[in-house]
Amino acid sequence: GQGVPPTHGDESVPTIHPPACSATAFIIRRPQEEDAFDLRWFTPAVEVNLCGYATLACASVVFSEGMVDKTHAARFHAKCGVLICKWTGEDQIEMDFPAYPPKDVQPPAGLMEVLGISEPQYCGKNLYHLVEVGSVSQLHSLRPDFASLKRIKEVYAVCVTAAAGPESPYNYEYRLFAPSFGLDEDPLCGSVNCCAGPYWQRKTGDNSFVAHAASEWGGGLVHVTPGRDRVILAGKAQLIARGEIMRTCGTD
């Protein structure tokens, strides 16, 4: 995700999207409300209701640039509600997100076939469809038919997840396939843990996880702590570039 510093003016936000990023976030200060911002996220094709890594990037910017004191919490007002982010030291940020525990569902017709999954361990739905497969190696080997996946109207996006092995530094791994977002696969998706975290908590009885994105890009180490109605996601971000986006407005 990419964070864009606060701007002022027209409240409408163009869907400007760098080709190397799966989502771009836009924030603007809320007048007369300290440490608070309005936040929206855009993929190459659509506006989405929740995005983890782009929120992490925004929180990193507002803390590192002195827009919010690191002893305070930053509040981001978004379509999904208020997201509270705290600087916890060593460049790590904790984000308080809504929990979306999946509910058991029958897979939509054709879904498993286009994913290339013959024997799913579980299928559920809340924020996204969530499918568990039997091993990390199976997860890594998936090559979905994205054109066919996009035609399954009941599927907004699908997270496929698997338990990590006993020697792994992670507890579970995941991949997110979302051609409706304009992305065949989101290489790093934080918000998926709002669904996957509660699922693995229910299945294992554990209350804290280290999750890993198993896309070809890979990475995205995130600490996941599911609660009753919320999920705490913790990770790190680093500022790598500064710039300005110039928008020319018409005279109409």
Coordinates of C-alpha atoms in Angstrom, one line a residue:
G1 CA 0.0 0.0 0.0
Q2 CA 1.0 3.6 -0.5
G3 CA 0.2 6.5 1.8
V4 CA -0.5 10.0 0.5
P5 CA 0.0 13.0 2.9
P6 CA -3.1 15.1 3.7
T7 CA -4.3 17.6 1.1
H8 CA -7.0 20.2 1.2
G9 CA -9.6 21.3 -1.3
D10 CA -12.0 19.3 -3.4
E11 CA -13.3 16.4 -1.3
S12 CA -13.5 14.1 -4.4
V13 CA -10.4 12.0 -4.8
P14 CA -9.2 10.8 -8.3
T15 CA -8.3 7.2 -8.7
I16 CA -4.6 7.9 -9.3
H17 CA -2.8 4.7 -8.8
P18 CA 0.9 3.9 -9.2
P19 CA 1.3 0.7 -11.2
A20 CA 3.6 -0.9 -8.7
C21 CA 1.1 -0.6 -5.8
S22 CA -2.0 -2.7 -5.2
A23 CA -3.7 0.2 -3.4
T24 CA -3.3 3.9 -2.9
A25 CA -4.6 5.7 0.2
F26 CA -5.7 9.3 0.4
I27 CA -6.0 11.1 3.7
I28 CA -7.2 14.6 4.7
R29 CA -7.2 16.2 8.1
R30 CA -10.6 16.5 9.9
P31 CA -11.2 20.1 10.9
Q32 CA -11.4 20.8 14.6
E33 CA -10.5 17.2 15.5
E34 CA -7.0 16.6 16.8
D35 CA -5.0 13.7 15.4
A36 CA -7.9 12.7 13.1
F37 CA -8.1 12.2 9.3
D38 CA -10.5 11.0 6.7
L39 CA -9.2 8.0 4.8
R40 CA -10.1 6.4 1.4
W41 CA -8.4 3.6 -0.5
F42 CA -8.3 2.9 -4.2
T43 CA -7.1 -0.1 -6.2
P44 CA -6.4 0.2 -9.9
A45 CA -10.1 -0.5 -10.6
V46 CA -12.3 0.3 -7.6
E47 CA -12.6 2.1 -4.2
V48 CA -12.4 -0.5 -1.4
N49 CA -13.9 -0.3 2.1
L50 CA -10.8 -1.5 4.0
C51 CA -7.0 -1.8 3.3
G52 CA -4.4 -2.8 5.8
Y53 CA -1.0 -2.0 4.3
A54 CA -2.1 1.4 2.9
T55 CA -3.4 2.3 6.3
L56 CA -0.1 1.2 7.8
A57 CA 1.7 3.5 5.3
C58 CA -0.5 6.4 6.2
A59 CA 0.0 5.9 10.0
S60 CA 3.8 5.7 9.4
V61 CA 3.7 9.0 7.5
V62 CA 1.6 10.9 10.1
F63 CA 3.8 9.7 12.9
S64 CA 7.2 10.1 11.3
E65 CA 6.4 13.5 9.8
G66 CA 5.2 14.9 13.1
M67 CA 1.5 15.3 12.0
V68 CA 0.6 13.2 15.1
D69 CA 2.7 13.0 18.2
K70 CA 4.0 9.5 18.7
T71 CA 2.6 9.4 22.2
H72 CA -0.9 9.9 20.8
A73 CA -3.1 7.7 18.7
A74 CA -4.0 8.6 15.1
R75 CA -7.6 8.1 14.2
F76 CA -8.6 7.4 10.6
H77 CA -12.3 7.8 9.7
A78 CA -13.2 5.4 6.8
K79 CA -16.2 3.6 5.3
C80 CA -15.6 0.7 7.7
G81 CA -15.6 2.9 10.8
V82 CA -12.8 4.5 12.8
L83 CA -9.4 2.9 12.7
I84 CA -7.0 3.7 15.6
C85 CA -3.3 3.4 15.0
K86 CA -0.6 3.7 17.7
W87 CA 3.2 4.0 17.4
T88 CA 4.7 1.3 19.7
G89 CA 8.4 1.9 19.2
E90 CA 11.1 0.6 16.8
D91 CA 9.0 1.9 13.9
Q92 CA 6.2 -0.6 14.7
I93 CA 2.6 0.5 14.5
E94 CA -0.5 -1.2 15.9
M95 CA -3.7 -0.9 14.1
D96 CA -7.1 -1.5 15.6
F97 CA -9.4 -2.9 12.8
P98 CA -12.8 -4.5 12.8
A99 CA -13.0 -8.3 13.0
Y100 CA -14.8 -10.2 10.2
P101 CA -15.0 -13.8 11.3
P102 CA -16.1 -16.0 8.4
K103 CA -19.4 -17.8 8.4
D104 CA -19.6 -21.3 6.9
V105 CA -20.9 -21.3 3.3
Q106 CA -21.0 -23.7 0.4
P107 CA -18.5 -22.7 -2.3
P108 CA -20.1 -20.8 -5.1
A109 CA -20.5 -22.9 -8.3
G110 CA -17.2 -23.2 -10.1
L111 CA -15.0 -21.4 -7.4
M112 CA -12.9 -24.4 -6.5
E113 CA -12.4 -25.4 -10.1
V114 CA -11.1 -22.0 -11.1
L115 CA -8.8 -21.8 -8.0
G116 CA -7.5 -25.3 -8.8
I117 CA -8.5 -26.7 -5.4
S118 CA -9.9 -30.3 -5.4
E119 CA -10.3 -30.9 -1.6
P120 CA -10.8 -27.6 0.4
Q121 CA -10.5 -28.0 4.2
Y122 CA -13.0 -25.1 4.7
C123 CA -15.0 -22.5 2.9
G124 CA -16.5 -19.4 4.6
K125 CA -17.4 -15.8 3.8
N126 CA -17.4 -12.4 5.5
L127 CA -15.2 -9.7 4.3
Y128 CA -14.0 -12.0 1.6
H129 CA -14.5 -15.7 0.8
L130 CA -12.0 -17.7 2.8
V131 CA -10.8 -21.1 1.8
E132 CA -8.4 -23.3 3.7
V133 CA -6.2 -25.8 1.9
G134 CA -4.3 -28.7 3.4
S135 CA -0.7 -27.5 3.1
V136 CA 1.5 -24.5 2.4
S137 CA 3.0 -26.2 -0.6
Q138 CA -0.5 -26.5 -2.1
L139 CA -1.1 -22.8 -1.4
H140 CA 2.1 -21.8 -3.1
S141 CA 1.4 -23.9 -6.2
L142 CA -2.1 -22.4 -6.9
R143 CA -2.4 -20.9 -10.4
P144 CA -6.1 -19.7 -10.6
D145 CA -8.0 -19.0 -13.8
F146 CA -8.4 -15.3 -13.1
A147 CA -10.7 -14.6 -16.1
S148 CA -13.1 -17.2 -14.9
L149 CA -12.8 -16.1 -11.3
K150 CA -13.8 -12.6 -12.3
R151 CA -17.0 -14.0 -13.9
I152 CA -18.2 -15.6 -10.6
K153 CA -20.5 -12.8 -9.4
E154 CA -20.9 -14.0 -5.9
V155 CA -17.2 -13.7 -5.3
Y156 CA -15.8 -10.2 -4.5
A157 CA -12.4 -11.6 -3.5
V158 CA -11.1 -14.9 -2.2
C159 CA -8.4 -15.5 0.4
V160 CA -6.8 -18.9 0.4
T161 CA -4.9 -19.8 3.5
A162 CA -3.0 -22.7 5.1
A163 CA -1.4 -23.5 8.4
A164 CA 2.4 -23.1 8.4
G165 CA 4.6 -26.0 9.3
P166 CA 6.0 -26.6 12.8
E167 CA 9.5 -25.3 11.8
S168 CA 8.1 -22.2 10.2
P169 CA 8.4 -18.7 11.8
Y170 CA 4.8 -18.1 10.8
N171 CA 1.5 -19.5 12.1
Y172 CA -0.4 -19.3 8.8
E173 CA 0.1 -18.1 5.3
Y174 CA -2.3 -16.7 2.8
R175 CA -2.9 -15.4 -0.7
L176 CA -5.6 -13.0 -1.9
F177 CA -7.1 -13.3 -5.4
A178 CA -9.1 -10.3 -6.4
P179 CA -9.5 -9.7 -10.2
S180 CA -12.6 -7.5 -9.4
F181 CA -10.1 -5.1 -7.7
G182 CA -8.1 -4.8 -11.0
L183 CA -5.6 -7.2 -9.4
D184 CA -5.3 -10.9 -10.2
E185 CA -3.4 -11.3 -6.9
D186 CA -2.8 -8.7 -4.2
P187 CA 0.8 -9.3 -3.3
L188 CA 0.4 -8.0 0.2
C189 CA -3.0 -7.7 1.9
G190 CA -3.3 -6.7 5.5
S191 CA -7.1 -6.5 5.8
V192 CA -7.5 -10.2 4.9
N193 CA -6.2 -10.9 8.4
C194 CA -9.5 -9.4 9.8
C195 CA -11.1 -12.5 8.4
A196 CA -8.3 -15.1 8.5
G197 CA -7.2 -14.2 12.0
P198 CA -10.5 -14.9 13.7
Y199 CA -10.8 -18.1 11.6
W200 CA -7.5 -19.4 12.8
Q201 CA -8.3 -18.3 16.4
R202 CA -11.5 -20.3 16.2
K203 CA -9.8 -23.4 14.7
T204 CA -6.7 -23.5 16.9
G205 CA -7.8 -21.7 20.1
D206 CA -4.7 -19.5 19.9
N207 CA -5.0 -15.7 20.4
S208 CA -1.9 -14.4 18.6
F209 CA -0.5 -15.2 15.2
V210 CA 2.3 -14.3 12.8
A211 CA 0.9 -14.2 9.3
H212 CA 2.8 -14.3 6.0
A213 CA 1.7 -13.4 2.5
A214 CA 2.6 -16.3 0.2
S215 CA 2.4 -14.4 -3.1
E216 CA 5.2 -14.5 -5.6
W217 CA 6.4 -11.2 -4.2
G218 CA 6.0 -12.6 -0.7
G219 CA 6.6 -11.0 2.7
G220 CA 4.3 -8.8 4.6
L221 CA 5.1 -10.1 8.0
V222 CA 2.3 -9.0 10.3
H223 CA 1.3 -9.8 13.9
V224 CA -2.4 -10.6 14.3
T225 CA -4.3 -10.5 17.6
P226 CA -8.0 -11.2 17.2
G227 CA -10.4 -10.0 19.8
R228 CA -14.1 -10.3 20.2
D229 CA -15.1 -7.6 17.7
R230 CA -11.7 -6.2 16.7
V231 CA -8.4 -7.4 15.4
I232 CA -5.1 -5.8 16.3
L233 CA -2.6 -5.8 13.4
A234 CA 1.0 -4.8 14.0
G235 CA 3.7 -4.2 11.4
K236 CA 6.4 -1.8 10.2
A237 CA 6.6 0.7 7.4
Q238 CA 9.4 2.7 5.9
L239 CA 9.2 6.0 3.9
I240 CA 10.9 5.4 0.6
A241 CA 9.9 8.4 -1.5
R242 CA 8.4 11.9 -1.4
G243 CA 6.6 13.6 -4.2
E244 CA 3.7 15.8 -5.3
I245 CA 0.7 14.9 -7.4
M246 CA -0.4 17.9 -9.5
R247 CA -4.1 17.9 -10.5
T248 CA -5.3 20.4 -13.1
C249 CA -8.9 21.3 -12.5
G250 CA -11.1 22.4 -15.4
T251 CA -12.9 25.7 -15.5
D252 CA -16.4 24.3 -15.9

